[in-house]
Amino acid sequence: MSLKVVIVGGVAGGASTAARLRRLDEKAEIIMMERGPYISFANCGLPYHIGGTIADREELLLFSPDDMKSRFNIDVRIWNEVVSIDRERKIVSVADRETGESYEESYDKLVLSPGSTPFIPPIPGIGGKNMFTLWTVPDMDRIISHIKETKPASAVVVGGGFIGLEMVENLRELGIEVSIVEMLDQVMQSLDYDMAQFVHRHLSSHHIRLFLGDGVDSFSETPEGLTEISLKSGLSLNAGIVILAIGVRPNSSLAVEARLETNRRGGIVVDRHLRTSDPDIYAVGDAIEVTHLVSGEKTMIPLAGPANKQGRICADNICGIGSTYDASQGTGVAKIFDITMASTGLNEKQLESMGRVLNKDFKATVVHPRSHSSYYPGAYPMTLKVLFDMKGKILGAQAVGYTGVEKRIDVIAASMRFNATIYDLTKLELSYAPPYSAAKDPVNMAGFNAENILNGICDNIQCRELPAVDISNTVILDVRTPMETESGMITGAVSIPLDDLRDRLGELDPEKEIIVYCAVGFRAYLACRILLQNGFKKVRNLAGGYTTYSTWVPRYYDRHFVDEPVAFEPCDVVPG
């Protein structure tokens, strides 16, 4: 008798499971239930069709039900929603949303790939005619239709995550004025604040209005048919279209009602073989709980890459191949206008939420290399931040820049998967030619910096630590050239150019801590070595130099409404 497998959900994990199952078992009866009208669509590409970058809508539809039938002999039933599971009888109840009929379907093995749904908070006035979420092809179609019909001059995107920022770019590309409202003090929570500031600056340069650290209090409709967004700060915005991109929640109600084990967030608990608490039911994708590669803790990471891999592993196990899904590390990338931001592993906020303390349990290094050899045309700067513990284990990495960003994060992500340390980053032999990299790749450079920190060659200090510095017992030393300091320097800093330092050591107090900075950190490193070998005991390099500092200090809030310059000693920018 052939195996009968019913799959709930036809996108990402579900479609991947079905295709792999057929490759492994030609005789299996495979039925895929999808409550919507489309399967296997490229949901990550939806914003780019709205903005016109992807011109052909059909390019987003990777496989149709007919394609799956002809190529894989899979029975795909769209508009068919599984509404309950009878685990004892091994039967699912199905509602056909086209005909209105209901029926039952038996299974030998059941796979849950229900995905997730945009979170809609209980805000007064939410759900008005100008408000949209973006998660499916019909969502995309509704947004495009609204834009064509109403031609909105302004848009507000609520939420600064992946989808929110991608929609910001694509709405702006259509000539619409765009504002972001984000309850937290930064966009892209996968980045630390200092790295997110580079994104804030870039968004501001594209005339995106940022309302950070501010939430929505209510929505209402104006007499002109616009949506008024009242913020908790008391500010008010009007928009012809509002995109809600606040986050997602797992579609786990089926699992909960079937009394499968779930976590407090509704995530379906699975083992390494992706089996649920019922050995005949598997689960994959956004709705499952996973182990984090770095922390070892249970978490939820709703990304397409892991979902597709889980589908393959799930099919293997159904067919008797003992594959395991061991962990996720949250590697992600996004394009925002001209720049790319990418990250993998944990960031500082996550580490500190786990009780890990900066400089005691982990360190960070920040470098600003060029995307390739500086003498070859088109070499753009990037910012690369790597976090590591006191034994050198890589905990996470983030990068922002114009080109070559995702390449470096992917190298580090792969290194982390194989338990590499920062010492291993120094040894990586990466491809080099002037148009593509430098002889010392940015990944190598981050490794060198981290190695120097752990080996006691040169310690560093991050910008966010500066407010806690005892300025009465500290000297801030700027070793840039006089021409560079004209553009600004840290309040109270002493200016001694690097090339003059050896002759002017007597101007510095060896009993005080010396915090050294230059443009990006390299000349400051050289200065630290000079000082440490001339009797100065407390010397640290400002991570990322003035490039990071001058980006970290400003408040990139909308200047028309909010003007709150950060002012504290010794960390405000003073024009030369």
JSON list of N, CA and C in Angstrom, two decimals, residues 266-337:
[
{"chain": "A", "resi": 266, "resn": "GLY", "atom": "N", "xyz": [2.76, 30.34, 20.68]},
{"chain": "A", "resi": 266, "resn": "GLY", "atom": "CA", "xyz": [1.96, 29.61, 19.71]},
{"chain": "A", "resi": 266, "resn": "GLY", "atom": "C", "xyz": [2.78, 28.82, 18.72]},
{"chain": "A", "resi": 267, "resn": "GLY", "atom": "N", "xyz": [4.09, 28.82, 18.88]},
{"chain": "A", "resi": 267, "resn": "GLY", "atom": "CA", "xyz": [4.95, 28.06, 17.97]},
{"chain": "A", "resi": 267, "resn": "GLY", "atom": "C", "xyz": [4.81, 26.57, 18.19]},
{"chain": "A", "resi": 268, "resn": "ILE", "atom": "N", "xyz": [4.74, 25.82, 17.11]},
{"chain": "A", "resi": 268, "resn": "ILE", "atom": "CA", "xyz": [4.58, 24.37, 17.19]},
{"chain": "A", "resi": 268, "resn": "ILE", "atom": "C", "xyz": [5.92, 23.75, 17.58]},
{"chain": "A", "resi": 269, "resn": "VAL", "atom": "N", "xyz": [5.91, 22.97, 18.64]},
{"chain": "A", "resi": 269, "resn": "VAL", "atom": "CA", "xyz": [7.14, 22.33, 19.13]},
{"chain": "A", "resi": 269, "resn": "VAL", "atom": "C", "xyz": [7.43, 21.08, 18.30]},
{"chain": "A", "resi": 270, "resn": "VAL", "atom": "N", "xyz": [8.64, 20.99, 17.76]},
{"chain": "A", "resi": 270, "resn": "VAL", "atom": "CA", "xyz": [9.06, 19.84, 16.97]},
{"chain": "A", "resi": 270, "resn": "VAL", "atom": "C", "xyz": [10.41, 19.34, 17.47]},
{"chain": "A", "resi": 271, "resn": "ASP", "atom": "N", "xyz": [10.74, 18.09, 17.13]},
{"chain": "A", "resi": 271, "resn": "ASP", "atom": "CA", "xyz": [12.06, 17.58, 17.46]},
{"chain": "A", "resi": 271, "resn": "ASP", "atom": "C", "xyz": [13.02, 17.83, 16.30]},
{"chain": "A", "resi": 272, "resn": "ARG", "atom": "N", "xyz": [14.22, 17.30, 16.37]},
{"chain": "A", "resi": 272, "resn": "ARG", "atom": "CA", "xyz": [15.22, 17.55, 15.33]},
{"chain": "A", "resi": 272, "resn": "ARG", "atom": "C", "xyz": [14.80, 16.97, 13.98]},
{"chain": "A", "resi": 273, "resn": "HIS", "atom": "N", "xyz": [13.88, 16.01, 13.99]},
{"chain": "A", "resi": 273, "resn": "HIS", "atom": "CA", "xyz": [13.39, 15.41, 12.74]},
{"chain": "A", "resi": 273, "resn": "HIS", "atom": "C", "xyz": [12.12, 16.12, 12.26]},
{"chain": "A", "resi": 274, "resn": "LEU", "atom": "N", "xyz": [11.73, 17.20, 12.95]},
{"chain": "A", "resi": 274, "resn": "LEU", "atom": "CA", "xyz": [10.57, 18.03, 12.62]},
{"chain": "A", "resi": 274, "resn": "LEU", "atom": "C", "xyz": [9.26, 17.31, 12.88]},
{"chain": "A", "resi": 275, "resn": "ARG", "atom": "N", "xyz": [9.30, 16.31, 13.77]},
{"chain": "A", "resi": 275, "resn": "ARG", "atom": "CA", "xyz": [8.08, 15.67, 14.24]},
{"chain": "A", "resi": 275, "resn": "ARG", "atom": "C", "xyz": [7.49, 16.49, 15.38]},
{"chain": "A", "resi": 276, "resn": "THR", "atom": "N", "xyz": [6.18, 16.59, 15.39]},
{"chain": "A", "resi": 276, "resn": "THR", "atom": "CA", "xyz": [5.48, 17.23, 16.50]},
{"chain": "A", "resi": 276, "resn": "THR", "atom": "C", "xyz": [5.34, 16.23, 17.65]},
{"chain": "A", "resi": 277, "resn": "SER", "atom": "N", "xyz": [4.54, 16.57, 18.64]},
{"chain": "A", "resi": 277, "resn": "SER", "atom": "CA", "xyz": [4.29, 15.65, 19.75]},
{"chain": "A", "resi": 277, "resn": "SER", "atom": "C", "xyz": [3.47, 14.44, 19.32]},
{"chain": "A", "resi": 278, "resn": "ASP", "atom": "N", "xyz": [2.93, 14.48, 18.11]},
{"chain": "A", "resi": 278, "resn": "ASP", "atom": "CA", "xyz": [2.28, 13.31, 17.50]},
{"chain": "A", "resi": 278, "resn": "ASP", "atom": "C", "xyz": [3.25, 12.76, 16.45]},
{"chain": "A", "resi": 279, "resn": "PRO", "atom": "N", "xyz": [3.70, 11.52, 16.58]},
{"chain": "A", "resi": 279, "resn": "PRO", "atom": "CA", "xyz": [4.74, 10.99, 15.67]},
{"chain": "A", "resi": 279, "resn": "PRO", "atom": "C", "xyz": [4.32, 10.91, 14.21]},
{"chain": "A", "resi": 280, "resn": "ASP", "atom": "N", "xyz": [3.02, 11.02, 13.93]},
{"chain": "A", "resi": 280, "resn": "ASP", "atom": "CA", "xyz": [2.56, 10.98, 12.54]},
{"chain": "A", "resi": 280, "resn": "ASP", "atom": "C", "xyz": [2.29, 12.37, 11.96]},
{"chain": "A", "resi": 281, "resn": "ILE", "atom": "N", "xyz": [2.60, 13.40, 12.74]},
{"chain": "A", "resi": 281, "resn": "ILE", "atom": "CA", "xyz": [2.39, 14.77, 12.28]},
{"chain": "A", "resi": 281, "resn": "ILE", "atom": "C", "xyz": [3.71, 15.54, 12.35]},
{"chain": "A", "resi": 282, "resn": "TYR", "atom": "N", "xyz": [4.09, 16.14, 11.24]},
{"chain": "A", "resi": 282, "resn": "TYR", "atom": "CA", "xyz": [5.30, 16.94, 11.14]},
{"chain": "A", "resi": 282, "resn": "TYR", "atom": "C", "xyz": [4.91, 18.41, 10.96]},
{"chain": "A", "resi": 283, "resn": "ALA", "atom": "N", "xyz": [5.85, 19.30, 11.22]},
{"chain": "A", "resi": 283, "resn": "ALA", "atom": "CA", "xyz": [5.58, 20.73, 11.01]},
{"chain": "A", "resi": 283, "resn": "ALA", "atom": "C", "xyz": [6.85, 21.42, 10.55]},
{"chain": "A", "resi": 284, "resn": "VAL", "atom": "N", "xyz": [6.67, 22.42, 9.67]},
{"chain": "A", "resi": 284, "resn": "VAL", "atom": "CA", "xyz": [7.81, 23.17, 9.12]},
{"chain": "A", "resi": 284, "resn": "VAL", "atom": "C", "xyz": [7.42, 24.63, 8.94]},
{"chain": "A", "resi": 285, "resn": "GLY", "atom": "N", "xyz": [8.42, 25.49, 8.78]},
{"chain": "A", "resi": 285, "resn": "GLY", "atom": "CA", "xyz": [8.18, 26.87, 8.38]},
{"chain": "A", "resi": 285, "resn": "GLY", "atom": "C", "xyz": [8.01, 27.85, 9.53]},
{"chain": "A", "resi": 286, "resn": "ASP", "atom": "N", "xyz": [7.35, 28.95, 9.22]},
{"chain": "A", "resi": 286, "resn": "ASP", "atom": "CA", "xyz": [7.21, 30.07, 10.16]},
{"chain": "A", "resi": 286, "resn": "ASP", "atom": "C", "xyz": [6.58, 29.68, 11.49]},
{"chain": "A", "resi": 287, "resn": "ALA", "atom": "N", "xyz": [5.73, 28.66, 11.49]},
{"chain": "A", "resi": 287, "resn": "ALA", "atom": "CA", "xyz": [4.94, 28.36, 12.68]},
{"chain": "A", "resi": 287, "resn": "ALA", "atom": "C", "xyz": [5.65, 27.47, 13.69]},
{"chain": "A", "resi": 288, "resn": "ILE", "atom": "N", "xyz": [6.87, 27.02, 13.40]},
{"chain": "A", "resi": 288, "resn": "ILE", "atom": "CA", "xyz": [7.51, 26.09, 14.33]},
{"chain": "A", "resi": 288, "resn": "ILE", "atom": "C", "xyz": [8.54, 26.78, 15.22]},
{"chain": "A", "resi": 289, "resn": "GLU", "atom": "N", "xyz": [8.78, 26.16, 16.35]},
{"chain": "A", "resi": 289, "resn": "GLU", "atom": "CA", "xyz": [9.83, 26.59, 17.26]},
{"chain": "A", "resi": 289, "resn": "GLU", "atom": "C", "xyz": [11.15, 25.93, 16.83]},
{"chain": "A", "resi": 290, "resn": "VAL", "atom": "N", "xyz": [12.22, 26.72, 16.84]},
{"chain": "A", "resi": 290, "resn": "VAL", "atom": "CA", "xyz": [13.53, 26.20, 16.45]},
{"chain": "A", "resi": 290, "resn": "VAL", "atom": "C", "xyz": [14.54, 26.50, 17.56]},
{"chain": "A", "resi": 291, "resn": "THR", "atom": "N", "xyz": [15.69, 25.87, 17.46]},
{"chain": "A", "resi": 291, "resn": "THR", "atom": "CA", "xyz": [16.80, 26.15, 18.36]},
{"chain": "A", "resi": 291, "resn": "THR", "atom": "C", "xyz": [17.71, 27.17, 17.70]},
{"chain": "A", "resi": 292, "resn": "HIS", "atom": "N", "xyz": [18.12, 28.20, 18.44]},
{"chain": "A", "resi": 292, "resn": "HIS", "atom": "CA", "xyz": [19.04, 29.18, 17.88]},
{"chain": "A", "resi": 292, "resn": "HIS", "atom": "C", "xyz": [20.45, 28.63, 17.90]},
{"chain": "A", "resi": 293, "resn": "LEU", "atom": "N", "xyz": [21.13, 28.75, 16.78]},
{"chain": "A", "resi": 293, "resn": "LEU", "atom": "CA", "xyz": [22.46, 28.19, 16.62]},
{"chain": "A", "resi": 293, "resn": "LEU", "atom": "C", "xyz": [23.44, 28.71, 17.67]},
{"chain": "A", "resi": 294, "resn": "VAL", "atom": "N", "xyz": [23.36, 29.99, 18.00]},
{"chain": "A", "resi": 294, "resn": "VAL", "atom": "CA", "xyz": [24.35, 30.60, 18.88]},
{"chain": "A", "resi": 294, "resn": "VAL", "atom": "C", "xyz": [23.97, 30.44, 20.35]},
{"chain": "A", "resi": 295, "resn": "SER", "atom": "N", "xyz": [22.75, 30.78, 20.69]},
{"chain": "A", "resi": 295, "resn": "SER", "atom": "CA", "xyz": [22.35, 30.77, 22.10]},
{"chain": "A", "resi": 295, "resn": "SER", "atom": "C", "xyz": [21.95, 29.39, 22.59]},
{"chain": "A", "resi": 296, "resn": "GLY", "atom": "N", "xyz": [21.51, 28.54, 21.67]},
{"chain": "A", "resi": 296, "resn": "GLY", "atom": "CA", "xyz": [20.99, 27.23, 22.07]},
{"chain": "A", "resi": 296, "resn": "GLY", "atom": "C", "xyz": [19.59, 27.31, 22.62]},
{"chain": "A", "resi": 297, "resn": "GLU", "atom": "N", "xyz": [19.00, 28.51, 22.66]},
{"chain": "A", "resi": 297, "resn": "GLU", "atom": "CA", "xyz": [17.67, 28.68, 23.20]},
{"chain": "A", "resi": 297, "resn": "GLU", "atom": "C", "xyz": [16.60, 28.44, 22.14]},
{"chain": "A", "resi": 298, "resn": "LYS", "atom": "N", "xyz": [15.40, 28.13, 22.59]},
{"chain": "A", "resi": 298, "resn": "LYS", "atom": "CA", "xyz": [14.27, 27.95, 21.69]},
{"chain": "A", "resi": 298, "resn": "LYS", "atom": "C", "xyz": [13.73, 29.31, 21.26]},
{"chain": "A", "resi": 299, "resn": "THR", "atom": "N", "xyz": [13.39, 29.45, 19.97]},
{"chain": "A", "resi": 299, "resn": "THR", "atom": "CA", "xyz": [12.96, 30.74, 19.45]},
{"chain": "A", "resi": 299, "resn": "THR", "atom": "C", "xyz": [12.10, 30.52, 18.21]},
{"chain": "A", "resi": 300, "resn": "MET", "atom": "N", "xyz": [11.68, 31.63, 17.61]},
{"chain": "A", "resi": 300, "resn": "MET", "atom": "CA", "xyz": [10.92, 31.60, 16.35]},
{"chain": "A", "resi": 300, "resn": "MET", "atom": "C", "xyz": [11.66, 32.46, 15.34]},
{"chain": "A", "resi": 301, "resn": "ILE", "atom": "N", "xyz": [11.96, 31.89, 14.17]},
{"chain": "A", "resi": 301, "resn": "ILE", "atom": "CA", "xyz": [12.67, 32.64, 13.13]},
{"chain": "A", "resi": 301, "resn": "ILE", "atom": "C", "xyz": [11.95, 32.43, 11.81]},
{"chain": "A", "resi": 302, "resn": "PRO", "atom": "N", "xyz": [10.98, 33.30, 11.49]},
{"chain": "A", "resi": 302, "resn": "PRO", "atom": "CA", "xyz": [10.18, 33.12, 10.27]},
{"chain": "A", "resi": 302, "resn": "PRO", "atom": "C", "xyz": [10.88, 33.64, 9.02]},
{"chain": "A", "resi": 303, "resn": "LEU", "atom": "N", "xyz": [11.71, 32.81, 8.42]},
{"chain": "A", "resi": 303, "resn": "LEU", "atom": "CA", "xyz": [12.43, 33.18, 7.20]},
{"chain": "A", "resi": 303, "resn": "LEU", "atom": "C", "xyz": [12.24, 32.09, 6.14]},
{"chain": "A", "resi": 304, "resn": "ALA", "atom": "N", "xyz": [12.30, 32.51, 4.86]},
{"chain": "A", "resi": 304, "resn": "ALA", "atom": "CA", "xyz": [12.03, 31.59, 3.76]},
{"chain": "A", "resi": 304, "resn": "ALA", "atom": "C", "xyz": [13.11, 30.52, 3.62]},
{"chain": "A", "resi": 305, "resn": "GLY", "atom": "N", "xyz": [14.38, 30.90, 3.83]},
{"chain": "A", "resi": 305, "resn": "GLY", "atom": "CA", "xyz": [15.48, 29.95, 3.68]},
{"chain": "A", "resi": 305, "resn": "GLY", "atom": "C", "xyz": [15.34, 28.75, 4.59]},
{"chain": "A", "resi": 306, "resn": "PRO", "atom": "N", "xyz": [15.20, 28.98, 5.91]},
{"chain": "A", "resi": 306, "resn": "PRO", "atom": "CA", "xyz": [14.99, 27.85, 6.81]},
{"chain": "A", "resi": 306, "resn": "PRO", "atom": "C", "xyz": [13.75, 27.03, 6.47]},
{"chain": "A", "resi": 307, "resn": "ALA", "atom": "N", "xyz": [12.66, 27.68, 6.07]},
{"chain": "A", "resi": 307, "resn": "ALA", "atom": "CA", "xyz": [11.42, 26.96, 5.76]},
{"chain": "A", "resi": 307, "resn": "ALA", "atom": "C", "xyz": [11.64, 25.97, 4.62]},
{"chain": "A", "resi": 308, "resn": "ASN", "atom": "N", "xyz": [12.34, 26.40, 3.58]},
{"chain": "A", "resi": 308, "resn": "ASN", "atom": "CA", "xyz": [12.59, 25.51, 2.45]},
{"chain": "A", "resi": 308, "resn": "ASN", "atom": "C", "xyz": [13.48, 24.33, 2.84]},
{"chain": "A", "resi": 309, "resn": "LYS", "atom": "N", "xyz": [14.48, 24.58, 3.65]},
{"chain": "A", "resi": 309, "resn": "LYS", "atom": "CA", "xyz": [15.35, 23.49, 4.11]},
{"chain": "A", "resi": 309, "resn": "LYS", "atom": "C", "xyz": [14.57, 22.52, 4.99]},
{"chain": "A", "resi": 310, "resn": "GLN", "atom": "N", "xyz": [13.71, 23.07, 5.84]},
{"chain": "A", "resi": 310, "resn": "GLN", "atom": "CA", "xyz": [12.91, 22.21, 6.71]},
{"chain": "A", "resi": 310, "resn": "GLN", "atom": "C", "xyz": [11.99, 21.30, 5.89]},
{"chain": "A", "resi": 311, "resn": "GLY", "atom": "N", "xyz": [11.44, 21.83, 4.80]},
{"chain": "A", "resi": 311, "resn": "GLY", "atom": "CA", "xyz": [10.59, 21.01, 3.94]},
{"chain": "A", "resi": 311, "resn": "GLY", "atom": "C", "xyz": [11.32, 19.80, 3.41]},
{"chain": "A", "resi": 312, "resn": "ARG", "atom": "N", "xyz": [12.54, 20.00, 2.98]},
{"chain": "A", "resi": 312, "resn": "ARG", "atom": "CA", "xyz": [13.36, 18.90, 2.45]},
{"chain": "A", "resi": 312, "resn": "ARG", "atom": "C", "xyz": [13.64, 17.86, 3.55]},
{"chain": "A", "resi": 313, "resn": "ILE", "atom": "N", "xyz": [14.00, 18.35, 4.73]},
{"chain": "A", "resi": 313, "resn": "ILE", "atom": "CA", "xyz": [14.33, 17.44, 5.83]},
{"chain": "A", "resi": 313, "resn": "ILE", "atom": "C", "xyz": [13.09, 16.68, 6.30]},
{"chain": "A", "resi": 314, "resn": "CYS", "atom": "N", "xyz": [11.97, 17.38, 6.34]},
{"chain": "A", "resi": 314, "resn": "CYS", "atom": "CA", "xyz": [10.71, 16.72, 6.71]},
{"chain": "A", "resi": 314, "resn": "CYS", "atom": "C", "xyz": [10.40, 15.55, 5.78]},
{"chain": "A", "resi": 315, "resn": "ALA", "atom": "N", "xyz": [10.52, 15.79, 4.48]},
{"chain": "A", "resi": 315, "resn": "ALA", "atom": "CA", "xyz": [10.25, 14.73, 3.49]},
{"chain": "A", "resi": 315, "resn": "ALA", "atom": "C", "xyz": [11.21, 13.56, 3.67]},
{"chain": "A", "resi": 316, "resn": "ASP", "atom": "N", "xyz": [12.47, 13.87, 3.93]},
{"chain": "A", "resi": 316, "resn": "ASP", "atom": "CA", "xyz": [13.45, 12.80, 4.17]},
{"chain": "A", "resi": 316, "resn": "ASP", "atom": "C", "xyz": [12.99, 11.88, 5.30]},
{"chain": "A", "resi": 317, "resn": "ASN", "atom": "N", "xyz": [12.55, 12.48, 6.40]},
{"chain": "A", "resi": 317, "resn": "ASN", "atom": "CA", "xyz": [12.16, 11.68, 7.56]},
{"chain": "A", "resi": 317, "resn": "ASN", "atom": "C", "xyz": [10.90, 10.89, 7.32]},
{"chain": "A", "resi": 318, "resn": "ILE", "atom": "N", "xyz": [9.97, 11.45, 6.58]},
{"chain": "A", "resi": 318, "resn": "ILE", "atom": "CA", "xyz": [8.76, 10.70, 6.24]},
{"chain": "A", "resi": 318, "resn": "ILE", "atom": "C", "xyz": [9.12, 9.46, 5.42]},
{"chain": "A", "resi": 319, "resn": "CYS", "atom": "N", "xyz": [10.17, 9.60, 4.60]},
{"chain": "A", "resi": 319, "resn": "CYS", "atom": "CA", "xyz": [10.59, 8.50, 3.72]},
{"chain": "A", "resi": 319, "resn": "CYS", "atom": "C", "xyz": [11.69, 7.63, 4.33]},
{"chain": "A", "resi": 320, "resn": "GLY", "atom": "N", "xyz": [11.96, 7.82, 5.61]},
{"chain": "A", "resi": 320, "resn": "GLY", "atom": "CA", "xyz": [12.90, 6.93, 6.28]},
{"chain": "A", "resi": 320, "resn": "GLY", "atom": "C", "xyz": [14.34, 7.35, 6.27]},
{"chain": "A", "resi": 321, "resn": "ILE", "atom": "N", "xyz": [14.64, 8.54, 5.73]},
{"chain": "A", "resi": 321, "resn": "ILE", "atom": "CA", "xyz": [16.01, 9.06, 5.77]},
{"chain": "A", "resi": 321, "resn": "ILE", "atom": "C", "xyz": [16.13, 9.93, 7.02]},
{"chain": "A", "resi": 322, "resn": "GLY", "atom": "N", "xyz": [17.03, 9.59, 7.89]},
{"chain": "A", "resi": 322, "resn": "GLY", "atom": "CA", "xyz": [17.11, 10.26, 9.19]},
{"chain": "A", "resi": 322, "resn": "GLY", "atom": "C", "xyz": [17.78, 11.61, 9.18]},
{"chain": "A", "resi": 323, "resn": "SER", "atom": "N", "xyz": [17.26, 12.56, 8.44]},
{"chain": "A", "resi": 323, "resn": "SER", "atom": "CA", "xyz": [17.84, 13.90, 8.38]},
{"chain": "A", "resi": 323, "resn": "SER", "atom": "C", "xyz": [17.41, 14.70, 9.61]},
{"chain": "A", "resi": 324, "resn": "THR", "atom": "N", "xyz": [18.23, 15.66, 9.98]},
{"chain": "A", "resi": 324, "resn": "THR", "atom": "CA", "xyz": [17.90, 16.49, 11.14]},
{"chain": "A", "resi": 324, "resn": "THR", "atom": "C", "xyz": [18.01, 17.97, 10.80]},
{"chain": "A", "resi": 325, "resn": "TYR", "atom": "N", "xyz": [17.16, 18.74, 11.43]},
{"chain": "A", "resi": 325, "resn": "TYR", "atom": "CA", "xyz": [17.26, 20.20, 11.38]},
{"chain": "A", "resi": 325, "resn": "TYR", "atom": "C", "xyz": [17.74, 20.63, 12.75]},
{"chain": "A", "resi": 326, "resn": "ASP", "atom": "N", "xyz": [18.97, 21.09, 12.81]},
{"chain": "A", "resi": 326, "resn": "ASP", "atom": "CA", "xyz": [19.61, 21.31, 14.11]},
{"chain": "A", "resi": 326, "resn": "ASP", "atom": "C", "xyz": [19.38, 22.70, 14.67]},
{"chain": "A", "resi": 327, "resn": "ALA", "atom": "N", "xyz": [19.43, 23.73, 13.84]},
{"chain": "A", "resi": 327, "resn": "ALA", "atom": "CA", "xyz": [19.35, 25.08, 14.39]},
{"chain": "A", "resi": 327, "resn": "ALA", "atom": "C", "xyz": [19.17, 26.10, 13.28]},
{"chain": "A", "resi": 328, "resn": "SER", "atom": "N", "xyz": [18.65, 27.27, 13.68]},
{"chain": "A", "resi": 328, "resn": "SER", "atom": "CA", "xyz": [18.59, 28.44, 12.80]},
{"chain": "A", "resi": 328, "resn": "SER", "atom": "C", "xyz": [19.46, 29.53, 13.40]},
{"chain": "A", "resi": 329, "resn": "GLN", "atom": "N", "xyz": [19.99, 30.39, 12.53]},
{"chain": "A", "resi": 329, "resn": "GLN", "atom": "CA", "xyz": [20.82, 31.47, 13.04]},
{"chain": "A", "resi": 329, "resn": "GLN", "atom": "C", "xyz": [20.33, 32.85, 12.61]},
{"chain": "A", "resi": 330, "resn": "GLY", "atom": "N", "xyz": [19.23, 32.90, 11.87]},
{"chain": "A", "resi": 330, "resn": "GLY", "atom": "CA", "xyz": [18.61, 34.18, 11.56]},
{"chain": "A", "resi": 330, "resn": "GLY", "atom": "C", "xyz": [19.36, 35.03, 10.56]},
{"chain": "A", "resi": 331, "resn": "THR", "atom": "N", "xyz": [20.03, 34.42, 9.61]},
{"chain": "A", "resi": 331, "resn": "THR", "atom": "CA", "xyz": [20.75, 35.20, 8.60]},
{"chain": "A", "resi": 331, "resn": "THR", "atom": "C", "xyz": [19.76, 35.87, 7.66]},
{"chain": "A", "resi": 332, "resn": "GLY", "atom": "N", "xyz": [19.92, 37.18, 7.47]},
{"chain": "A", "resi": 332, "resn": "GLY", "atom": "CA", "xyz": [18.99, 37.92, 6.62]},
{"chain": "A", "resi": 332, "resn": "GLY", "atom": "C", "xyz": [19.67, 39.08, 5.92]},
{"chain": "A", "resi": 333, "resn": "VAL", "atom": "N", "xyz": [19.04, 39.53, 4.85]},
{"chain": "A", "resi": 333, "resn": "VAL", "atom": "CA", "xyz": [19.58, 40.65, 4.07]},
{"chain": "A", "resi": 333, "resn": "VAL", "atom": "C", "xyz": [18.43, 41.46, 3.50]},
{"chain": "A", "resi": 334, "resn": "ALA", "atom": "N", "xyz": [18.64, 42.75, 3.35]},
{"chain": "A", "resi": 334, "resn": "ALA", "atom": "CA", "xyz": [17.62, 43.61, 2.76]},
{"chain": "A", "resi": 334, "resn": "ALA", "atom": "C", "xyz": [18.30, 44.73, 1.98]},
{"chain": "A", "resi": 335, "resn": "LYS", "atom": "N", "xyz": [17.63, 45.15, 0.91]},
{"chain": "A", "resi": 335, "resn": "LYS", "atom": "CA", "xyz": [18.08, 46.29, 0.11]},
{"chain": "A", "resi": 335, "resn": "LYS", "atom": "C", "xyz": [17.20, 47.49, 0.46]},
{"chain": "A", "resi": 336, "resn": "ILE", "atom": "N", "xyz": [17.84, 48.61, 0.75]},
{"chain": "A", "resi": 336, "resn": "ILE", "atom": "CA", "xyz": [17.11, 49.85, 1.01]},
{"chain": "A", "resi": 336, "resn": "ILE", "atom": "C", "xyz": [17.70, 50.93, 0.11]},
{"chain": "A", "resi": 337, "resn": "PHE", "atom": "N", "xyz": [17.00, 51.24, -0.97]},
{"chain": "A", "resi": 337, "resn": "PHE", "atom": "CA", "xyz": [17.50, 52.17, -1.98]},
{"chain": "A", "resi": 337, "resn": "PHE", "atom": "C", "xyz": [18.86, 51.70, -2.47]}
]
